[in-house]
Protein backbone atom coordinates (compact mmCIF):
# COMPACT_ATOMS: atom_id res chain seq x y z
CA UNK A 1 0.00 0.00 0.00
CA UNK A 2 1.27 3.49 -0.78
CA UNK A 3 1.97 5.95 2.03
CA UNK A 4 0.05 9.20 2.32
CA UNK A 5 1.84 12.39 1.40
CA UNK A 6 0.94 16.05 1.68
CA UNK A 7 -0.88 17.27 -1.41
CA UNK A 8 1.31 18.81 -4.05
CA UNK A 9 4.24 16.42 -3.85
CA UNK A 10 6.52 16.57 -6.86
CA UNK A 11 6.66 13.28 -8.73
CA UNK A 12 10.03 11.56 -9.02
CA UNK A 13 11.58 9.40 -11.74
CA UNK A 14 12.85 6.07 -10.42
CA UNK A 15 15.30 4.48 -12.84
CA UNK A 16 16.16 0.78 -12.57
CA UNK A 17 19.11 -0.39 -14.65
CA UNK A 18 20.91 -3.71 -14.83
CA UNK A 19 22.30 -6.13 -17.37
CA UNK A 20 19.61 -8.38 -18.91
CA UNK A 21 18.92 -11.31 -16.63
CA UNK A 22 19.79 -9.65 -13.32
CA UNK A 23 16.13 -9.82 -12.31
CA UNK A 24 15.29 -6.16 -12.66
CA UNK A 25 12.03 -6.73 -14.56
CA UNK A 26 10.65 -8.97 -11.81
CA UNK A 27 11.49 -6.36 -9.19
CA UNK A 28 9.86 -3.68 -11.35
CA UNK A 29 6.68 -5.72 -11.83
CA UNK A 30 6.33 -6.45 -8.12
CA UNK A 31 6.94 -2.82 -7.23
CA UNK A 32 4.16 -1.73 -9.61
CA UNK A 33 1.83 -4.36 -8.11
CA UNK A 34 2.42 -3.17 -4.55
CA UNK A 35 2.52 0.60 -5.01
CA UNK A 36 -0.32 2.51 -6.61
CA UNK A 37 1.46 5.87 -6.72
CA UNK A 38 4.01 4.84 -9.36
CA UNK A 39 3.47 4.20 -13.07
CA UNK A 40 5.67 2.31 -15.51
CA UNK A 41 7.11 4.20 -18.45
CA UNK A 42 6.44 1.88 -21.42
CA UNK A 43 9.32 2.26 -23.88
CA UNK A 44 9.24 2.06 -27.64
CA UNK A 45 11.59 -0.47 -29.24
CA UNK A 46 12.50 -1.70 -32.70
CA UNK A 47 13.38 -5.16 -31.33
CA UNK A 48 11.17 -8.16 -32.21
CA UNK A 49 8.49 -9.03 -29.64
CA UNK A 50 9.23 -12.08 -27.47
CA UNK A 51 6.45 -14.68 -27.23
CA UNK A 52 5.40 -13.71 -23.71
CA UNK A 53 5.39 -9.96 -24.36
CA UNK A 54 2.32 -7.84 -25.00
CA UNK A 55 2.44 -4.82 -27.30
CA UNK A 56 1.58 -1.67 -25.34
CA UNK A 57 2.23 -3.35 -21.98
CA UNK A 58 5.88 -4.48 -22.05
CA UNK A 59 6.89 -2.22 -24.94
CA UNK A 60 5.41 -0.41 -27.87
CA UNK A 61 6.92 -2.41 -30.72
CA UNK A 62 7.58 -0.04 -33.61
CA UNK A 63 9.49 0.08 -36.89
CA UNK A 64 12.86 1.81 -37.34
CA UNK A 65 11.11 4.46 -39.49
CA UNK A 66 8.62 5.23 -36.73
CA UNK A 67 11.45 5.35 -34.20
CA UNK A 68 13.44 7.79 -36.31
CA UNK A 69 10.35 9.97 -36.76
CA UNK A 70 9.60 10.06 -33.01
CA UNK A 71 13.18 10.99 -32.23
CA UNK A 72 13.26 13.74 -34.83
CA UNK A 73 9.98 15.22 -33.59
CA UNK A 74 11.28 15.36 -30.01
CA UNK A 75 8.74 12.78 -28.83
CA UNK A 76 11.39 10.82 -26.92
CA UNK A 77 12.81 11.92 -23.55
CA UNK A 78 15.85 9.73 -24.17
CA UNK A 79 16.88 7.07 -26.64
CA UNK A 80 19.68 4.56 -27.16
CA UNK A 81 20.85 1.60 -29.21
CA UNK A 82 21.04 -1.50 -27.00
CA UNK A 83 22.03 -5.00 -28.22
CA UNK A 84 21.66 -3.79 -31.84
CA UNK A 85 18.11 -2.44 -31.43
CA UNK A 86 16.73 1.02 -30.69
CA UNK A 87 14.90 1.88 -27.49
CA UNK A 88 13.35 5.12 -26.31
CA UNK A 89 11.12 6.71 -23.67
CA UNK A 90 7.97 8.46 -24.95
CA UNK A 91 7.86 11.96 -23.49
CA UNK A 92 4.14 12.67 -23.12
CA UNK A 93 3.05 9.93 -20.67
CA UNK A 94 5.99 10.74 -18.36
CA UNK A 95 5.20 14.45 -18.30
CA UNK A 96 1.51 13.73 -17.66
CA UNK A 97 2.26 11.45 -14.70
CA UNK A 98 4.73 13.86 -13.14
CA UNK A 99 2.33 16.78 -13.58
CA UNK A 100 -0.35 14.86 -11.67
CA UNK A 101 2.08 14.22 -8.78
CA UNK A 102 2.68 10.56 -9.61
CA UNK A 103 6.05 8.83 -9.78
CA UNK A 104 7.35 7.09 -12.89
CA UNK A 105 9.42 3.90 -13.05
CA UNK A 106 11.93 3.42 -15.87
CA UNK A 107 13.53 0.13 -16.93
CA UNK A 108 16.25 1.61 -19.14
CA UNK A 109 19.98 1.19 -19.72
CA UNK A 110 22.88 3.40 -18.55
CA UNK A 111 22.85 5.53 -21.73
CA UNK A 112 19.20 6.48 -21.23
CA UNK A 113 19.78 7.03 -17.51
CA UNK A 114 22.57 9.48 -18.29
CA UNK A 115 20.30 11.44 -20.64
CA UNK A 116 17.38 11.54 -18.18
CA UNK A 117 19.63 12.58 -15.29
CA UNK A 118 21.14 15.38 -17.39
CA UNK A 119 17.69 16.64 -18.49
CA UNK A 120 15.88 16.31 -15.14
CA UNK A 121 18.47 16.06 -12.34
CA UNK A 122 16.02 16.95 -9.53
CA UNK A 123 13.53 14.24 -10.42
CA UNK A 124 15.79 11.31 -11.27
CA UNK A 125 16.70 8.65 -8.68
CA UNK A 126 19.05 5.98 -10.09
CA UNK A 127 19.13 2.37 -8.88
CA UNK A 128 21.47 -0.25 -10.33
CA UNK A 129 20.71 -3.96 -9.93
CA UNK A 130 23.62 -6.42 -9.97
CA UNK A 131 23.33 -10.21 -10.24
CA UNK A 132 24.86 -12.21 -7.34
CA UNK A 133 27.30 -13.92 -9.77
CA UNK A 134 28.04 -14.29 -13.48
CA UNK A 135 27.00 -17.96 -13.31
CA UNK A 136 23.60 -16.92 -11.95
CA UNK A 137 23.25 -14.27 -14.65
CA UNK A 138 23.90 -16.80 -17.44
CA UNK A 139 21.54 -19.29 -15.84
CA UNK A 140 18.74 -16.70 -15.75
CA UNK A 141 19.34 -15.74 -19.37
CA UNK A 142 19.14 -19.40 -20.42
CA UNK A 143 16.09 -20.14 -18.25
CA UNK A 144 14.25 -17.37 -20.03
CA UNK A 145 15.07 -19.32 -23.23
CA UNK A 146 13.16 -16.95 -25.40
CA UNK A 147 16.28 -15.76 -27.17
CA UNK A 148 18.53 -17.61 -29.60
CA UNK A 149 21.95 -18.85 -28.38
CA UNK A 150 23.82 -16.13 -30.23
CA UNK A 151 21.56 -13.48 -28.67
CA UNK A 152 22.27 -14.89 -25.21
CA UNK A 153 26.02 -14.84 -25.91
CA UNK A 154 25.82 -11.21 -27.03
CA UNK A 155 23.83 -10.27 -23.94
CA UNK A 156 26.42 -11.88 -21.67
CA UNK A 157 29.21 -9.88 -23.30
CA UNK A 158 27.15 -6.73 -23.06
CA UNK A 159 26.31 -7.48 -19.43
CA UNK A 160 29.95 -7.12 -18.44
CA UNK A 161 30.13 -3.77 -20.18
CA UNK A 162 26.84 -2.61 -18.63
CA UNK A 163 28.02 -3.56 -15.14
CA UNK A 164 31.03 -1.24 -15.35
CA UNK A 165 28.50 1.64 -15.13
CA UNK A 166 27.47 0.92 -11.55
CA UNK A 167 29.25 4.01 -10.21
CA UNK A 168 26.91 6.32 -12.12
CA UNK A 169 23.98 5.29 -9.91
CA UNK A 170 22.73 6.62 -6.56
CA UNK A 171 21.89 3.16 -5.15
CA UNK A 172 23.22 -0.32 -5.94
CA UNK A 173 21.39 -3.55 -5.09
CA UNK A 174 22.76 -7.10 -5.39
CA UNK A 175 19.74 -9.17 -6.37
CA UNK A 176 20.35 -12.37 -4.39
CA UNK A 177 16.68 -12.64 -3.44
CA UNK A 178 13.83 -10.94 -5.31
CA UNK A 179 11.70 -10.27 -2.23
CA UNK A 180 14.62 -8.72 -0.38
CA UNK A 181 15.50 -6.61 -3.43
CA UNK A 182 11.89 -5.44 -3.69
CA UNK A 183 11.98 -4.31 -0.05
CA UNK A 184 15.16 -2.39 -0.71
CA UNK A 185 13.70 -0.59 -3.71
CA UNK A 186 10.55 0.19 -1.71
CA UNK A 187 12.71 1.66 1.06
CA UNK A 188 14.59 3.84 -1.43
CA UNK A 189 11.30 5.05 -2.89
CA UNK A 190 9.83 5.84 0.52
CA UNK A 191 12.89 7.83 1.58
CA UNK A 192 13.14 9.73 -1.70
CA UNK A 193 9.45 10.65 -1.52
CA UNK A 194 9.98 12.14 1.92
CA UNK A 195 12.75 14.49 0.80
CA UNK A 196 11.92 18.04 1.77
CA UNK A 197 12.46 19.42 -1.74
CA UNK A 198 9.86 17.02 -3.14
CA UNK A 199 7.20 18.28 -0.73
CA UNK A 200 6.65 21.99 -1.29
CA UNK A 201 3.25 21.77 0.47
CA UNK A 202 5.09 21.19 3.74
CA UNK A 203 5.68 24.95 4.08
CA UNK A 204 1.95 25.64 4.41
CA UNK A 205 1.50 22.63 6.66
CA UNK A 206 4.18 23.76 9.11
CA UNK A 207 2.86 27.33 9.07
CA UNK A 208 -0.61 26.07 9.95
CA UNK A 209 0.92 23.78 12.57
CA UNK A 210 2.74 26.67 14.26
CA UNK A 211 -0.31 28.92 14.10
CA UNK A 212 -2.37 26.32 15.92
P1 LIG B 1 15.28 -6.07 -23.43
O1 LIG B 1 15.45 -6.12 -24.90
O2 LIG B 1 15.93 -7.26 -22.73
O3 LIG B 1 13.85 -5.88 -23.02
O4 LIG B 1 16.04 -4.76 -22.92
C1 LIG B 1 17.37 -4.59 -23.22
C2 LIG B 1 17.91 -3.38 -22.47
O5 LIG B 1 17.33 -2.19 -23.00
C3 LIG B 1 17.62 -3.39 -20.98
O6 LIG B 1 18.82 -3.05 -20.29
C4 LIG B 1 16.59 -2.31 -20.80
O7 LIG B 1 16.70 -1.71 -19.55
C5 LIG B 1 16.97 -1.36 -21.92
N1 LIG B 1 15.85 -0.49 -22.30
C6 LIG B 1 14.54 -0.81 -22.39
N2 LIG B 1 13.82 0.26 -22.75
C7 LIG B 1 14.68 1.29 -22.88
C8 LIG B 1 14.52 2.68 -23.22
O8 LIG B 1 13.43 3.19 -23.46
N3 LIG B 1 15.65 3.43 -23.25
C9 LIG B 1 16.88 2.92 -22.97
N4 LIG B 1 17.91 3.73 -23.00
N5 LIG B 1 17.07 1.61 -22.64
C10 LIG B 1 15.97 0.82 -22.60
PDB file of C-alpha atoms and ligand atoms in Angstrom:
ATOM      1  CA  UNK A   1       0.000   0.000   0.000  1.00  0.00           C
ATOM      2  CA  UNK A   2       1.270   3.489  -0.781  1.00  0.00           C
ATOM      3  CA  UNK A   3       1.971   5.951   2.026  1.00  0.00           C
ATOM      4  CA  UNK A   4       0.048   9.198   2.317  1.00  0.00           C
ATOM      5  CA  UNK A   5       1.842  12.392   1.396  1.00  0.00           C
ATOM      6  CA  UNK A   6       0.942  16.051   1.682  1.00  0.00           C
ATOM      7  CA  UNK A   7      -0.884  17.265  -1.411  1.00  0.00           C
ATOM      8  CA  UNK A   8       1.314  18.815  -4.052  1.00  0.00           C
ATOM      9  CA  UNK A   9       4.244  16.423  -3.853  1.00  0.00           C
ATOM     10  CA  UNK A  10       6.525  16.574  -6.861  1.00  0.00           C
ATOM     11  CA  UNK A  11       6.663  13.276  -8.732  1.00  0.00           C
ATOM     12  CA  UNK A  12      10.034  11.560  -9.023  1.00  0.00           C
ATOM     13  CA  UNK A  13      11.579   9.403 -11.736  1.00  0.00           C
ATOM     14  CA  UNK A  14      12.850   6.073 -10.422  1.00  0.00           C
ATOM     15  CA  UNK A  15      15.302   4.484 -12.839  1.00  0.00           C
ATOM     16  CA  UNK A  16      16.156   0.783 -12.570  1.00  0.00           C
ATOM     17  CA  UNK A  17      19.112  -0.391 -14.655  1.00  0.00           C
ATOM     18  CA  UNK A  18      20.915  -3.710 -14.828  1.00  0.00           C
ATOM     19  CA  UNK A  19      22.296  -6.134 -17.368  1.00  0.00           C
ATOM     20  CA  UNK A  20      19.612  -8.381 -18.911  1.00  0.00           C
ATOM     21  CA  UNK A  21      18.916 -11.306 -16.633  1.00  0.00           C
ATOM     22  CA  UNK A  22      19.786  -9.649 -13.324  1.00  0.00           C
ATOM     23  CA  UNK A  23      16.132  -9.824 -12.311  1.00  0.00           C
ATOM     24  CA  UNK A  24      15.294  -6.156 -12.663  1.00  0.00           C
ATOM     25  CA  UNK A  25      12.027  -6.734 -14.564  1.00  0.00           C
ATOM     26  CA  UNK A  26      10.645  -8.969 -11.809  1.00  0.00           C
ATOM     27  CA  UNK A  27      11.493  -6.357  -9.192  1.00  0.00           C
ATOM     28  CA  UNK A  28       9.863  -3.682 -11.347  1.00  0.00           C
ATOM     29  CA  UNK A  29       6.677  -5.722 -11.830  1.00  0.00           C
ATOM     30  CA  UNK A  30       6.333  -6.452  -8.124  1.00  0.00           C
ATOM     31  CA  UNK A  31       6.942  -2.819  -7.234  1.00  0.00           C
ATOM     32  CA  UNK A  32       4.160  -1.735  -9.610  1.00  0.00           C
ATOM     33  CA  UNK A  33       1.828  -4.356  -8.107  1.00  0.00           C
ATOM     34  CA  UNK A  34       2.416  -3.169  -4.553  1.00  0.00           C
ATOM     35  CA  UNK A  35       2.519   0.600  -5.008  1.00  0.00           C
ATOM     36  CA  UNK A  36      -0.320   2.510  -6.607  1.00  0.00           C
ATOM     37  CA  UNK A  37       1.459   5.874  -6.723  1.00  0.00           C
ATOM     38  CA  UNK A  38       4.005   4.840  -9.363  1.00  0.00           C
ATOM     39  CA  UNK A  39       3.475   4.203 -13.070  1.00  0.00           C
ATOM     40  CA  UNK A  40       5.667   2.313 -15.510  1.00  0.00           C
ATOM     41  CA  UNK A  41       7.111   4.203 -18.455  1.00  0.00           C
ATOM     42  CA  UNK A  42       6.441   1.877 -21.419  1.00  0.00           C
ATOM     43  CA  UNK A  43       9.320   2.260 -23.882  1.00  0.00           C
ATOM     44  CA  UNK A  44       9.240   2.063 -27.641  1.00  0.00           C
ATOM     45  CA  UNK A  45      11.591  -0.471 -29.241  1.00  0.00           C
ATOM     46  CA  UNK A  46      12.502  -1.696 -32.697  1.00  0.00           C
ATOM     47  CA  UNK A  47      13.384  -5.163 -31.331  1.00  0.00           C
ATOM     48  CA  UNK A  48      11.173  -8.159 -32.211  1.00  0.00           C
ATOM     49  CA  UNK A  49       8.495  -9.025 -29.639  1.00  0.00           C
ATOM     50  CA  UNK A  50       9.226 -12.079 -27.473  1.00  0.00           C
ATOM     51  CA  UNK A  51       6.451 -14.682 -27.226  1.00  0.00           C
ATOM     52  CA  UNK A  52       5.401 -13.707 -23.710  1.00  0.00           C
ATOM     53  CA  UNK A  53       5.388  -9.963 -24.361  1.00  0.00           C
ATOM     54  CA  UNK A  54       2.316  -7.844 -25.003  1.00  0.00           C
ATOM     55  CA  UNK A  55       2.440  -4.816 -27.296  1.00  0.00           C
ATOM     56  CA  UNK A  56       1.576  -1.670 -25.345  1.00  0.00           C
ATOM     57  CA  UNK A  57       2.234  -3.353 -21.985  1.00  0.00           C
ATOM     58  CA  UNK A  58       5.875  -4.476 -22.050  1.00  0.00           C
ATOM     59  CA  UNK A  59       6.891  -2.224 -24.939  1.00  0.00           C
ATOM     60  CA  UNK A  60       5.413  -0.407 -27.870  1.00  0.00           C
ATOM     61  CA  UNK A  61       6.917  -2.412 -30.725  1.00  0.00           C
ATOM     62  CA  UNK A  62       7.577  -0.044 -33.612  1.00  0.00           C
ATOM     63  CA  UNK A  63       9.494   0.080 -36.895  1.00  0.00           C
ATOM     64  CA  UNK A  64      12.857   1.809 -37.342  1.00  0.00           C
ATOM     65  CA  UNK A  65      11.113   4.456 -39.486  1.00  0.00           C
ATOM     66  CA  UNK A  66       8.621   5.228 -36.726  1.00  0.00           C
ATOM     67  CA  UNK A  67      11.445   5.346 -34.204  1.00  0.00           C
ATOM     68  CA  UNK A  68      13.445   7.791 -36.315  1.00  0.00           C
ATOM     69  CA  UNK A  69      10.350   9.972 -36.757  1.00  0.00           C
ATOM     70  CA  UNK A  70       9.595  10.055 -33.014  1.00  0.00           C
ATOM     71  CA  UNK A  71      13.176  10.994 -32.227  1.00  0.00           C
ATOM     72  CA  UNK A  72      13.262  13.744 -34.833  1.00  0.00           C
ATOM     73  CA  UNK A  73       9.983  15.216 -33.593  1.00  0.00           C
ATOM     74  CA  UNK A  74      11.276  15.357 -30.013  1.00  0.00           C
ATOM     75  CA  UNK A  75       8.740  12.785 -28.830  1.00  0.00           C
ATOM     76  CA  UNK A  76      11.395  10.820 -26.924  1.00  0.00           C
ATOM     77  CA  UNK A  77      12.813  11.921 -23.547  1.00  0.00           C
ATOM     78  CA  UNK A  78      15.848   9.734 -24.174  1.00  0.00           C
ATOM     79  CA  UNK A  79      16.881   7.066 -26.639  1.00  0.00           C
ATOM     80  CA  UNK A  80      19.676   4.563 -27.161  1.00  0.00           C
ATOM     81  CA  UNK A  81      20.852   1.603 -29.207  1.00  0.00           C
ATOM     82  CA  UNK A  82      21.040  -1.503 -26.997  1.00  0.00           C
ATOM     83  CA  UNK A  83      22.028  -4.999 -28.224  1.00  0.00           C
ATOM     84  CA  UNK A  84      21.656  -3.786 -31.838  1.00  0.00           C
ATOM     85  CA  UNK A  85      18.108  -2.442 -31.428  1.00  0.00           C
ATOM     86  CA  UNK A  86      16.731   1.015 -30.695  1.00  0.00           C
ATOM     87  CA  UNK A  87      14.901   1.878 -27.492  1.00  0.00           C
ATOM     88  CA  UNK A  88      13.347   5.117 -26.314  1.00  0.00           C
ATOM     89  CA  UNK A  89      11.119   6.705 -23.671  1.00  0.00           C
ATOM     90  CA  UNK A  90       7.974   8.459 -24.952  1.00  0.00           C
ATOM     91  CA  UNK A  91       7.859  11.958 -23.493  1.00  0.00           C
ATOM     92  CA  UNK A  92       4.140  12.672 -23.121  1.00  0.00           C
ATOM     93  CA  UNK A  93       3.053   9.934 -20.665  1.00  0.00           C
ATOM     94  CA  UNK A  94       5.993  10.742 -18.364  1.00  0.00           C
ATOM     95  CA  UNK A  95       5.197  14.453 -18.301  1.00  0.00           C
ATOM     96  CA  UNK A  96       1.511  13.734 -17.665  1.00  0.00           C
ATOM     97  CA  UNK A  97       2.256  11.446 -14.701  1.00  0.00           C
ATOM     98  CA  UNK A  98       4.733  13.861 -13.140  1.00  0.00           C
ATOM     99  CA  UNK A  99       2.328  16.775 -13.581  1.00  0.00           C
ATOM    100  CA  UNK A 100      -0.350  14.856 -11.673  1.00  0.00           C
ATOM    101  CA  UNK A 101       2.083  14.223  -8.782  1.00  0.00           C
ATOM    102  CA  UNK A 102       2.684  10.564  -9.611  1.00  0.00           C
ATOM    103  CA  UNK A 103       6.050   8.829  -9.778  1.00  0.00           C
ATOM    104  CA  UNK A 104       7.354   7.091 -12.886  1.00  0.00           C
ATOM    105  CA  UNK A 105       9.416   3.897 -13.048  1.00  0.00           C
ATOM    106  CA  UNK A 106      11.935   3.418 -15.873  1.00  0.00           C
ATOM    107  CA  UNK A 107      13.527   0.133 -16.928  1.00  0.00           C
ATOM    108  CA  UNK A 108      16.255   1.606 -19.139  1.00  0.00           C
ATOM    109  CA  UNK A 109      19.982   1.195 -19.715  1.00  0.00           C
ATOM    110  CA  UNK A 110      22.879   3.403 -18.549  1.00  0.00           C
ATOM    111  CA  UNK A 111      22.852   5.532 -21.733  1.00  0.00           C
ATOM    112  CA  UNK A 112      19.199   6.484 -21.230  1.00  0.00           C
ATOM    113  CA  UNK A 113      19.784   7.034 -17.509  1.00  0.00           C
ATOM    114  CA  UNK A 114      22.571   9.476 -18.287  1.00  0.00           C
ATOM    115  CA  UNK A 115      20.303  11.442 -20.642  1.00  0.00           C
ATOM    116  CA  UNK A 116      17.383  11.542 -18.180  1.00  0.00           C
ATOM    117  CA  UNK A 117      19.633  12.578 -15.292  1.00  0.00           C
ATOM    118  CA  UNK A 118      21.137  15.385 -17.387  1.00  0.00           C
ATOM    119  CA  UNK A 119      17.687  16.637 -18.491  1.00  0.00           C
ATOM    120  CA  UNK A 120      15.876  16.305 -15.136  1.00  0.00           C
ATOM    121  CA  UNK A 121      18.467  16.057 -12.339  1.00  0.00           C
ATOM    122  CA  UNK A 122      16.023  16.950  -9.533  1.00  0.00           C
ATOM    123  CA  UNK A 123      13.526  14.244 -10.424  1.00  0.00           C
ATOM    124  CA  UNK A 124      15.793  11.312 -11.266  1.00  0.00           C
ATOM    125  CA  UNK A 125      16.701   8.646  -8.682  1.00  0.00           C
ATOM    126  CA  UNK A 126      19.051   5.978 -10.088  1.00  0.00           C
ATOM    127  CA  UNK A 127      19.130   2.371  -8.876  1.00  0.00           C
ATOM    128  CA  UNK A 128      21.473  -0.251 -10.333  1.00  0.00           C
ATOM    129  CA  UNK A 129      20.706  -3.963  -9.927  1.00  0.00           C
ATOM    130  CA  UNK A 130      23.624  -6.424  -9.965  1.00  0.00           C
ATOM    131  CA  UNK A 131      23.329 -10.211 -10.244  1.00  0.00           C
ATOM    132  CA  UNK A 132      24.865 -12.206  -7.338  1.00  0.00           C
ATOM    133  CA  UNK A 133      27.297 -13.920  -9.772  1.00  0.00           C
ATOM    134  CA  UNK A 134      28.037 -14.285 -13.481  1.00  0.00           C
ATOM    135  CA  UNK A 135      26.999 -17.956 -13.308  1.00  0.00           C
ATOM    136  CA  UNK A 136      23.599 -16.920 -11.948  1.00  0.00           C
ATOM    137  CA  UNK A 137      23.246 -14.269 -14.653  1.00  0.00           C
ATOM    138  CA  UNK A 138      23.903 -16.795 -17.441  1.00  0.00           C
ATOM    139  CA  UNK A 139      21.539 -19.294 -15.839  1.00  0.00           C
ATOM    140  CA  UNK A 140      18.738 -16.697 -15.745  1.00  0.00           C
ATOM    141  CA  UNK A 141      19.340 -15.739 -19.369  1.00  0.00           C
ATOM    142  CA  UNK A 142      19.137 -19.399 -20.422  1.00  0.00           C
ATOM    143  CA  UNK A 143      16.093 -20.141 -18.247  1.00  0.00           C
ATOM    144  CA  UNK A 144      14.249 -17.374 -20.035  1.00  0.00           C
ATOM    145  CA  UNK A 145      15.066 -19.324 -23.232  1.00  0.00           C
ATOM    146  CA  UNK A 146      13.155 -16.952 -25.396  1.00  0.00           C
ATOM    147  CA  UNK A 147      16.282 -15.758 -27.166  1.00  0.00           C
ATOM    148  CA  UNK A 148      18.534 -17.608 -29.596  1.00  0.00           C
ATOM    149  CA  UNK A 149      21.951 -18.853 -28.384  1.00  0.00           C
ATOM    150  CA  UNK A 150      23.816 -16.127 -30.226  1.00  0.00           C
ATOM    151  CA  UNK A 151      21.562 -13.480 -28.670  1.00  0.00           C
ATOM    152  CA  UNK A 152      22.274 -14.892 -25.207  1.00  0.00           C
ATOM    153  CA  UNK A 153      26.020 -14.838 -25.909  1.00  0.00           C
ATOM    154  CA  UNK A 154      25.820 -11.213 -27.034  1.00  0.00           C
ATOM    155  CA  UNK A 155      23.831 -10.267 -23.944  1.00  0.00           C
ATOM    156  CA  UNK A 156      26.422 -11.876 -21.672  1.00  0.00           C
ATOM    157  CA  UNK A 157      29.206  -9.882 -23.301  1.00  0.00           C
ATOM    158  CA  UNK A 158      27.150  -6.727 -23.063  1.00  0.00           C
ATOM    159  CA  UNK A 159      26.305  -7.477 -19.426  1.00  0.00           C
ATOM    160  CA  UNK A 160      29.953  -7.119 -18.438  1.00  0.00           C
ATOM    161  CA  UNK A 161      30.133  -3.766 -20.185  1.00  0.00           C
ATOM    162  CA  UNK A 162      26.844  -2.606 -18.628  1.00  0.00           C
ATOM    163  CA  UNK A 163      28.019  -3.558 -15.135  1.00  0.00           C
ATOM    164  CA  UNK A 164      31.034  -1.238 -15.347  1.00  0.00           C
ATOM    165  CA  UNK A 165      28.503   1.637 -15.130  1.00  0.00           C
ATOM    166  CA  UNK A 166      27.470   0.921 -11.546  1.00  0.00           C
ATOM    167  CA  UNK A 167      29.252   4.012 -10.213  1.00  0.00           C
ATOM    168  CA  UNK A 168      26.915   6.325 -12.124  1.00  0.00           C
ATOM    169  CA  UNK A 169      23.979   5.293  -9.905  1.00  0.00           C
ATOM    170  CA  UNK A 170      22.728   6.620  -6.559  1.00  0.00           C
ATOM    171  CA  UNK A 171      21.894   3.163  -5.148  1.00  0.00           C
ATOM    172  CA  UNK A 172      23.217  -0.320  -5.944  1.00  0.00           C
ATOM    173  CA  UNK A 173      21.388  -3.551  -5.095  1.00  0.00           C
ATOM    174  CA  UNK A 174      22.764  -7.102  -5.387  1.00  0.00           C
ATOM    175  CA  UNK A 175      19.741  -9.174  -6.365  1.00  0.00           C
ATOM    176  CA  UNK A 176      20.349 -12.367  -4.394  1.00  0.00           C
ATOM    177  CA  UNK A 177      16.681 -12.642  -3.445  1.00  0.00           C
ATOM    178  CA  UNK A 178      13.827 -10.938  -5.311  1.00  0.00           C
ATOM    179  CA  UNK A 179      11.704 -10.266  -2.235  1.00  0.00           C
ATOM    180  CA  UNK A 180      14.623  -8.715  -0.383  1.00  0.00           C
ATOM    181  CA  UNK A 181      15.504  -6.608  -3.425  1.00  0.00           C
ATOM    182  CA  UNK A 182      11.893  -5.439  -3.695  1.00  0.00           C
ATOM    183  CA  UNK A 183      11.976  -4.307  -0.046  1.00  0.00           C
ATOM    184  CA  UNK A 184      15.165  -2.394  -0.713  1.00  0.00           C
ATOM    185  CA  UNK A 185      13.701  -0.590  -3.708  1.00  0.00           C
ATOM    186  CA  UNK A 186      10.548   0.195  -1.710  1.00  0.00           C
ATOM    187  CA  UNK A 187      12.713   1.663   1.057  1.00  0.00           C
ATOM    188  CA  UNK A 188      14.592   3.837  -1.435  1.00  0.00           C
ATOM    189  CA  UNK A 189      11.302   5.052  -2.893  1.00  0.00           C
ATOM    190  CA  UNK A 190       9.826   5.845   0.518  1.00  0.00           C
ATOM    191  CA  UNK A 191      12.894   7.830   1.582  1.00  0.00           C
ATOM    192  CA  UNK A 192      13.140   9.726  -1.699  1.00  0.00           C
ATOM    193  CA  UNK A 193       9.446  10.650  -1.520  1.00  0.00           C
ATOM    194  CA  UNK A 194       9.976  12.142   1.922  1.00  0.00           C
ATOM    195  CA  UNK A 195      12.746  14.490   0.805  1.00  0.00           C
ATOM    196  CA  UNK A 196      11.919  18.037   1.768  1.00  0.00           C
ATOM    197  CA  UNK A 197      12.459  19.424  -1.740  1.00  0.00           C
ATOM    198  CA  UNK A 198       9.865  17.021  -3.138  1.00  0.00           C
ATOM    199  CA  UNK A 199       7.203  18.276  -0.728  1.00  0.00           C
ATOM    200  CA  UNK A 200       6.645  21.995  -1.295  1.00  0.00           C
ATOM    201  CA  UNK A 201       3.247  21.768   0.465  1.00  0.00           C
ATOM    202  CA  UNK A 202       5.094  21.195   3.739  1.00  0.00           C
ATOM    203  CA  UNK A 203       5.683  24.953   4.080  1.00  0.00           C
ATOM    204  CA  UNK A 204       1.951  25.643   4.410  1.00  0.00           C
ATOM    205  CA  UNK A 205       1.505  22.630   6.657  1.00  0.00           C
ATOM    206  CA  UNK A 206       4.184  23.759   9.110  1.00  0.00           C
ATOM    207  CA  UNK A 207       2.859  27.326   9.069  1.00  0.00           C
ATOM    208  CA  UNK A 208      -0.610  26.071   9.955  1.00  0.00           C
ATOM    209  CA  UNK A 209       0.924  23.785  12.568  1.00  0.00           C
ATOM    210  CA  UNK A 210       2.743  26.667  14.260  1.00  0.00           C
ATOM    211  CA  UNK A 211      -0.308  28.922  14.098  1.00  0.00           C
ATOM    212  CA  UNK A 212      -2.372  26.321  15.920  1.00  0.00           C
TER     213      UNK A 212
HETATM  214  P1  LIG B   1      15.279  -6.074 -23.427  1.00  0.00           P
HETATM  215  O1  LIG B   1      15.450  -6.118 -24.903  1.00  0.00           O
HETATM  216  O2  LIG B   1      15.931  -7.256 -22.732  1.00  0.00           O
HETATM  217  O3  LIG B   1      13.847  -5.883 -23.022  1.00  0.00           O
HETATM  218  O4  LIG B   1      16.041  -4.760 -22.920  1.00  0.00           O
HETATM  219  C1  LIG B   1      17.374  -4.589 -23.223  1.00  0.00           C
HETATM  220  C2  LIG B   1      17.907  -3.380 -22.473  1.00  0.00           C
HETATM  221  O5  LIG B   1      17.334  -2.190 -22.995  1.00  0.00           O
HETATM  222  C3  LIG B   1      17.618  -3.391 -20.978  1.00  0.00           C
HETATM  223  O6  LIG B   1      18.815  -3.049 -20.288  1.00  0.00           O
HETATM  224  C4  LIG B   1      16.592  -2.306 -20.805  1.00  0.00           C
HETATM  225  O7  LIG B   1      16.696  -1.709 -19.546  1.00  0.00           O
HETATM  226  C5  LIG B   1      16.966  -1.356 -21.923  1.00  0.00           C
HETATM  227  N1  LIG B   1      15.850  -0.487 -22.305  1.00  0.00           N
HETATM  228  C6  LIG B   1      14.540  -0.805 -22.389  1.00  0.00           C
HETATM  229  N2  LIG B   1      13.819   0.257 -22.747  1.00  0.00           N
HETATM  230  C7  LIG B   1      14.677   1.289 -22.880  1.00  0.00           C
HETATM  231  C8  LIG B   1      14.522   2.679 -23.216  1.00  0.00           C
HETATM  232  O8  LIG B   1      13.434   3.194 -23.461  1.00  0.00           O
HETATM  233  N3  LIG B   1      15.648   3.427 -23.249  1.00  0.00           N
HETATM  234  C9  LIG B   1      16.884   2.916 -22.971  1.00  0.00           C
HETATM  235  N4  LIG B   1      17.915   3.733 -22.997  1.00  0.00           N
HETATM  236  N5  LIG B   1      17.069   1.611 -22.644  1.00  0.00           N
HETATM  237  C10 LIG B   1      15.974   0.817 -22.599  1.00  0.00           C
END
